[in-house]
PDB file of C-alpha atoms in Angstrom:
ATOM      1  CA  UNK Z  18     106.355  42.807 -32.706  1.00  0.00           C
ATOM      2  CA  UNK Z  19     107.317  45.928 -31.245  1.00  0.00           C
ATOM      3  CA  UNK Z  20     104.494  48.074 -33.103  1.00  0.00           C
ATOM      4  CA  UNK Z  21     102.295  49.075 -29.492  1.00  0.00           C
ATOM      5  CA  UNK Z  22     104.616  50.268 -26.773  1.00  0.00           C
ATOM      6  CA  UNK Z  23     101.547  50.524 -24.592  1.00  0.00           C
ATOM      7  CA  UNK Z  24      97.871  53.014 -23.929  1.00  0.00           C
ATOM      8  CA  UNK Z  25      95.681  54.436 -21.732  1.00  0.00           C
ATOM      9  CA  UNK Z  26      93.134  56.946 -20.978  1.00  0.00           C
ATOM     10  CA  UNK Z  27      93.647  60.675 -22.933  1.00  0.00           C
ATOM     11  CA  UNK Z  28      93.053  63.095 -19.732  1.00  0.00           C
ATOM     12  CA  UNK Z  29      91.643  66.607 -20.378  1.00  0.00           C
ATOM     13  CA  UNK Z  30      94.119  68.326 -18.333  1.00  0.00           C
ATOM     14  CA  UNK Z  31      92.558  71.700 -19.090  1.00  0.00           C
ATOM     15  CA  UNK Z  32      89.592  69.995 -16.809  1.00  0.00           C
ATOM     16  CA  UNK Z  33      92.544  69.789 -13.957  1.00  0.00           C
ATOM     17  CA  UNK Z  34      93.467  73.223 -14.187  1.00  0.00           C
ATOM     18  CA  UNK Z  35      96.736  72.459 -16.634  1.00  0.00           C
ATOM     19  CA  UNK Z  36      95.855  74.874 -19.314  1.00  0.00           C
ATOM     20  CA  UNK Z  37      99.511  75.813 -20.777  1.00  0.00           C
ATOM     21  CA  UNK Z  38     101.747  73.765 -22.686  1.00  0.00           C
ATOM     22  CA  UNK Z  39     105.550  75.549 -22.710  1.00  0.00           C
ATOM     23  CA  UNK Z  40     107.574  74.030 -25.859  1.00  0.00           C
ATOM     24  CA  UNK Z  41     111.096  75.077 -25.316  1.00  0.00           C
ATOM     25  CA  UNK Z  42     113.793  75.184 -27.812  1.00  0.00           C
ATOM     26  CA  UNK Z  43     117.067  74.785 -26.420  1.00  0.00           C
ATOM     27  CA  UNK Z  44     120.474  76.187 -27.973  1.00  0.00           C
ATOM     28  CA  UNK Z  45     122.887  74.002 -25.498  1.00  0.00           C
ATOM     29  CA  UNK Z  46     126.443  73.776 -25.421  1.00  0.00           C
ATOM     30  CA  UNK Z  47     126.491  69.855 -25.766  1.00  0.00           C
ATOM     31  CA  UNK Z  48     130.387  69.923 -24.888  1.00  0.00           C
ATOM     32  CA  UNK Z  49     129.317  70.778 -21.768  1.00  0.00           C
ATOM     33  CA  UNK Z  50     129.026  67.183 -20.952  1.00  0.00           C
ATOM     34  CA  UNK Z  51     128.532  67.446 -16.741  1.00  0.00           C
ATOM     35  CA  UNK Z  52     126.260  69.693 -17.040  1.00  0.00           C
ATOM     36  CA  UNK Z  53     124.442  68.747 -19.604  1.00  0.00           C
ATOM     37  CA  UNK Z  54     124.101  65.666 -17.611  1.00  0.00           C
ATOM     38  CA  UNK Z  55     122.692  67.588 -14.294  1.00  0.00           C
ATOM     39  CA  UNK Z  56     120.251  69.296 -16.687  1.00  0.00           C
ATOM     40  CA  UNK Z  57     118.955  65.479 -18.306  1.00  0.00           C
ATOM     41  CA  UNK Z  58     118.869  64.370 -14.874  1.00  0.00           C
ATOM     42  CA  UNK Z  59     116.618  67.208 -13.394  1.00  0.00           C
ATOM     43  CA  UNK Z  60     114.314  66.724 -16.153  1.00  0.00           C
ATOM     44  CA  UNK Z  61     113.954  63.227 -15.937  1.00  0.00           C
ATOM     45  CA  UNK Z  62     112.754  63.931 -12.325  1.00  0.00           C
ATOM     46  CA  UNK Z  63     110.726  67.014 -13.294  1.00  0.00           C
ATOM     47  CA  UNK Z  64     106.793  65.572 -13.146  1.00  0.00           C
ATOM     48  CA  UNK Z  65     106.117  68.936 -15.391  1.00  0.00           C
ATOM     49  CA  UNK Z  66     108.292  67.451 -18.520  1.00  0.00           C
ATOM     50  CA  UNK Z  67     106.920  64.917 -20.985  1.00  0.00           C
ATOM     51  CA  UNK Z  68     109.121  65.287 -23.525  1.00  0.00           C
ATOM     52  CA  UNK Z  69     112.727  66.188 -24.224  1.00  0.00           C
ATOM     53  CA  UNK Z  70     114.688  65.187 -27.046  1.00  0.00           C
ATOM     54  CA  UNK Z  71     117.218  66.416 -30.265  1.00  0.00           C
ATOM     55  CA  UNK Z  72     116.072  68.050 -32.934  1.00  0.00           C
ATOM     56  CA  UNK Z  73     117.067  69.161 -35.997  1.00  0.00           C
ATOM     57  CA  UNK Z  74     116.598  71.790 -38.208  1.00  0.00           C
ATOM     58  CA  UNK Z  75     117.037  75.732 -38.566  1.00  0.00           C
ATOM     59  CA  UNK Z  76     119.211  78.124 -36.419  1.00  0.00           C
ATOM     60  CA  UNK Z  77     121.267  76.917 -33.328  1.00  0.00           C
ATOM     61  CA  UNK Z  78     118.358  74.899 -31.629  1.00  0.00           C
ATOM     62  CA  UNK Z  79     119.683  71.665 -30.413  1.00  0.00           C
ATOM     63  CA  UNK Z  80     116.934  70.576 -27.709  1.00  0.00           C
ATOM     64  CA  UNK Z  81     113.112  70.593 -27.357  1.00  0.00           C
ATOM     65  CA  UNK Z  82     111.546  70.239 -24.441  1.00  0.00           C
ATOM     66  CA  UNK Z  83     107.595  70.091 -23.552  1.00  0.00           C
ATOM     67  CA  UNK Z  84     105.972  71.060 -20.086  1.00  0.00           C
ATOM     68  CA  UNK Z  85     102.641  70.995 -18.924  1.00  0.00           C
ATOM     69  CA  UNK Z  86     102.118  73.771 -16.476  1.00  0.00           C
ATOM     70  CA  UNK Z  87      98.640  75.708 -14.901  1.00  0.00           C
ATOM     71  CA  UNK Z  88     100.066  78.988 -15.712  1.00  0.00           C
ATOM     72  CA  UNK Z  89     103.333  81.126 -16.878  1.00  0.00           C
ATOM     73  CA  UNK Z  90     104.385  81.884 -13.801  1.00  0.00           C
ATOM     74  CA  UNK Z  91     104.314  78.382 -12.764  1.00  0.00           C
ATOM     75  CA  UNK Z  92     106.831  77.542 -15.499  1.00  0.00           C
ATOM     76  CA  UNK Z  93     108.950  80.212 -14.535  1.00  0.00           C
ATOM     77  CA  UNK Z  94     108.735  79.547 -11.180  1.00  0.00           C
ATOM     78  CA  UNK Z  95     109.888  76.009 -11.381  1.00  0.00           C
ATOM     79  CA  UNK Z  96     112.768  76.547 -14.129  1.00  0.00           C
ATOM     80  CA  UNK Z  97     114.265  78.774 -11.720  1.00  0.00           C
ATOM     81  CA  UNK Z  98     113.854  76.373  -8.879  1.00  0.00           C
ATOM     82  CA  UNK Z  99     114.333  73.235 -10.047  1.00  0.00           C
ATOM     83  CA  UNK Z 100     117.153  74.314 -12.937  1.00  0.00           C
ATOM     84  CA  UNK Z 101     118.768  77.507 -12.384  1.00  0.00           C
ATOM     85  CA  UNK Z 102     118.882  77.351  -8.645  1.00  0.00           C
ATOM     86  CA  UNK Z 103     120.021  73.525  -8.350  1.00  0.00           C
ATOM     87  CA  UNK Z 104     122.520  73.313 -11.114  1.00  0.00           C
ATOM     88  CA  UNK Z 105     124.544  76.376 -10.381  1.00  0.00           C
ATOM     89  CA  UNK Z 106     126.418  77.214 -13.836  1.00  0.00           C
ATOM     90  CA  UNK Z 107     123.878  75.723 -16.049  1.00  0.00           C
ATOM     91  CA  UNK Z 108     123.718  79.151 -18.568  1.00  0.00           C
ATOM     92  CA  UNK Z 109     127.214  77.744 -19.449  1.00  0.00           C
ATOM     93  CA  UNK Z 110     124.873  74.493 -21.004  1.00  0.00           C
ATOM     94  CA  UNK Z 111     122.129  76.849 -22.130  1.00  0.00           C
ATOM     95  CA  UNK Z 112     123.542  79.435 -24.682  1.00  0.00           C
ATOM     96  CA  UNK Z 113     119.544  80.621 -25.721  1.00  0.00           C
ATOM     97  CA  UNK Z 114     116.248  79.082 -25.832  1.00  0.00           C
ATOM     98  CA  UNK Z 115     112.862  80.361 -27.551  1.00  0.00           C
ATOM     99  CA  UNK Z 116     109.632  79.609 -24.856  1.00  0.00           C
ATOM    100  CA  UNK Z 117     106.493  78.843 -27.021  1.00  0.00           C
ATOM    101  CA  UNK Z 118     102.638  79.062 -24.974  1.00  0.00           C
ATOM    102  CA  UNK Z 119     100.439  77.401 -26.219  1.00  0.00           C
ATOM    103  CA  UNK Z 120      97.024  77.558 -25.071  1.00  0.00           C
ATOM    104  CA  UNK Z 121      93.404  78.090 -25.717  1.00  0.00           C
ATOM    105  CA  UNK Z 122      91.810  77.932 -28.487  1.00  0.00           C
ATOM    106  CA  UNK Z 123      93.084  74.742 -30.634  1.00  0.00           C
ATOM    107  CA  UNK Z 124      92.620  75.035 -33.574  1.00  0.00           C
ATOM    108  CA  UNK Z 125      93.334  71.595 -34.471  1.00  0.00           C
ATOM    109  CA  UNK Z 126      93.892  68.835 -31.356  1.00  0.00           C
ATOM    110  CA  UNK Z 127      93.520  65.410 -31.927  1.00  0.00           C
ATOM    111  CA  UNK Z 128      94.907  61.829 -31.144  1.00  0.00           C
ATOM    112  CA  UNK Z 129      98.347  61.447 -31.464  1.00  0.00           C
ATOM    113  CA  UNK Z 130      97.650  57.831 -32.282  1.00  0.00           C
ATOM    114  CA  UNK Z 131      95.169  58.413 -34.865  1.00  0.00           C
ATOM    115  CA  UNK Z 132      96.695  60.748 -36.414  1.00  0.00           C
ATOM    116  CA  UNK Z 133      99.514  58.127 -37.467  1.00  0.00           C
ATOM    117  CA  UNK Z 134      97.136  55.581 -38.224  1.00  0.00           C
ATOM    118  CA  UNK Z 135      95.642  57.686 -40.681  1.00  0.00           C
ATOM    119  CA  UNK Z 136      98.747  58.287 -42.262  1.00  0.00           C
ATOM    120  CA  UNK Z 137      99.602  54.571 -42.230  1.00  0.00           C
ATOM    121  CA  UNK Z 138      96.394  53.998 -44.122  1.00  0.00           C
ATOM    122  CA  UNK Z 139      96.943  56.869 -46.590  1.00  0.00           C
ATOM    123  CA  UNK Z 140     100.217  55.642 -47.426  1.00  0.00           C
ATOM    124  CA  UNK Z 141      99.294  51.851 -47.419  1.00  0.00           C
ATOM    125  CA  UNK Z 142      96.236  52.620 -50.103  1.00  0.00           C
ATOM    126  CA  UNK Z 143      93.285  52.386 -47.328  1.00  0.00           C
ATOM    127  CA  UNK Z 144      90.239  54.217 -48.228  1.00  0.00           C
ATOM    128  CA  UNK Z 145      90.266  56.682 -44.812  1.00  0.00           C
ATOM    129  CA  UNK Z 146      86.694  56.582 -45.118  1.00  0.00           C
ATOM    130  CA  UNK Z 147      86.566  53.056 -44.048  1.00  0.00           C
ATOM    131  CA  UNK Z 148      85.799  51.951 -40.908  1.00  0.00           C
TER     132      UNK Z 148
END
């Protein structure tokens, strides 16, 4: 019905050197419709990017984007590169942005998937201490 879009194995990227997640909030000019285009393009192509979509809530931030990366300069290697470099004119798209690290230790890093399970149960009445 829709419910499981698919799965597959949860991969310890820390174990293959990928110990930085960048989260990225984006204040973009969304008139800017070409280029905002180039720059939705480029990410879909960019391996590094797992996530990019709207969001909502306080300030200007429009966009959030989420890369996977061995180190800082890595990221900041690539934005330039593959962004900045290829889509000349894109700080007429990108008004600000905020770059959030995150990185060793987690506090708290589980399953996605179980997480919303969970919260299906709680919400549905299910004892979570079933199994």
């Amino acid at each position: 019905k829709g419910l499981i879009e698919g799965y597959g194995p949860k991969i310890n990227l820390a174990s293959l050197g990928f110990k930085l997640e960048a989260l990225v909030l984006y204040q973009a000019d969304l008139s800017e419709k070409e280029m905002f285009d180039k720059f939705i393009a480029a990410a879909r192509k960019d391996p590094h990017v797992w996530r990019l979509s709207s969001v909502i809530g306080s300030g200007n931030w429009n966009l959030l984007a989420s890369y996977m990366y061995s180190d800082v300069e890595s990221y900041h290697r690539n934005e330039q590169e593959e962004y900045y470099k290829k889509i000349p004119g894109l700080y007429k798209l990108i008004k600000d942005k905020q770059v959030f690290y995150t990185t060793e230790p987690n506090y708290k890093f589980g399953s996605r998937t179980k997480a919303i399970i969970e919260v299906i149960k709680k919400s549905k009445g299910i004892d979570l201490n079933e199994d």
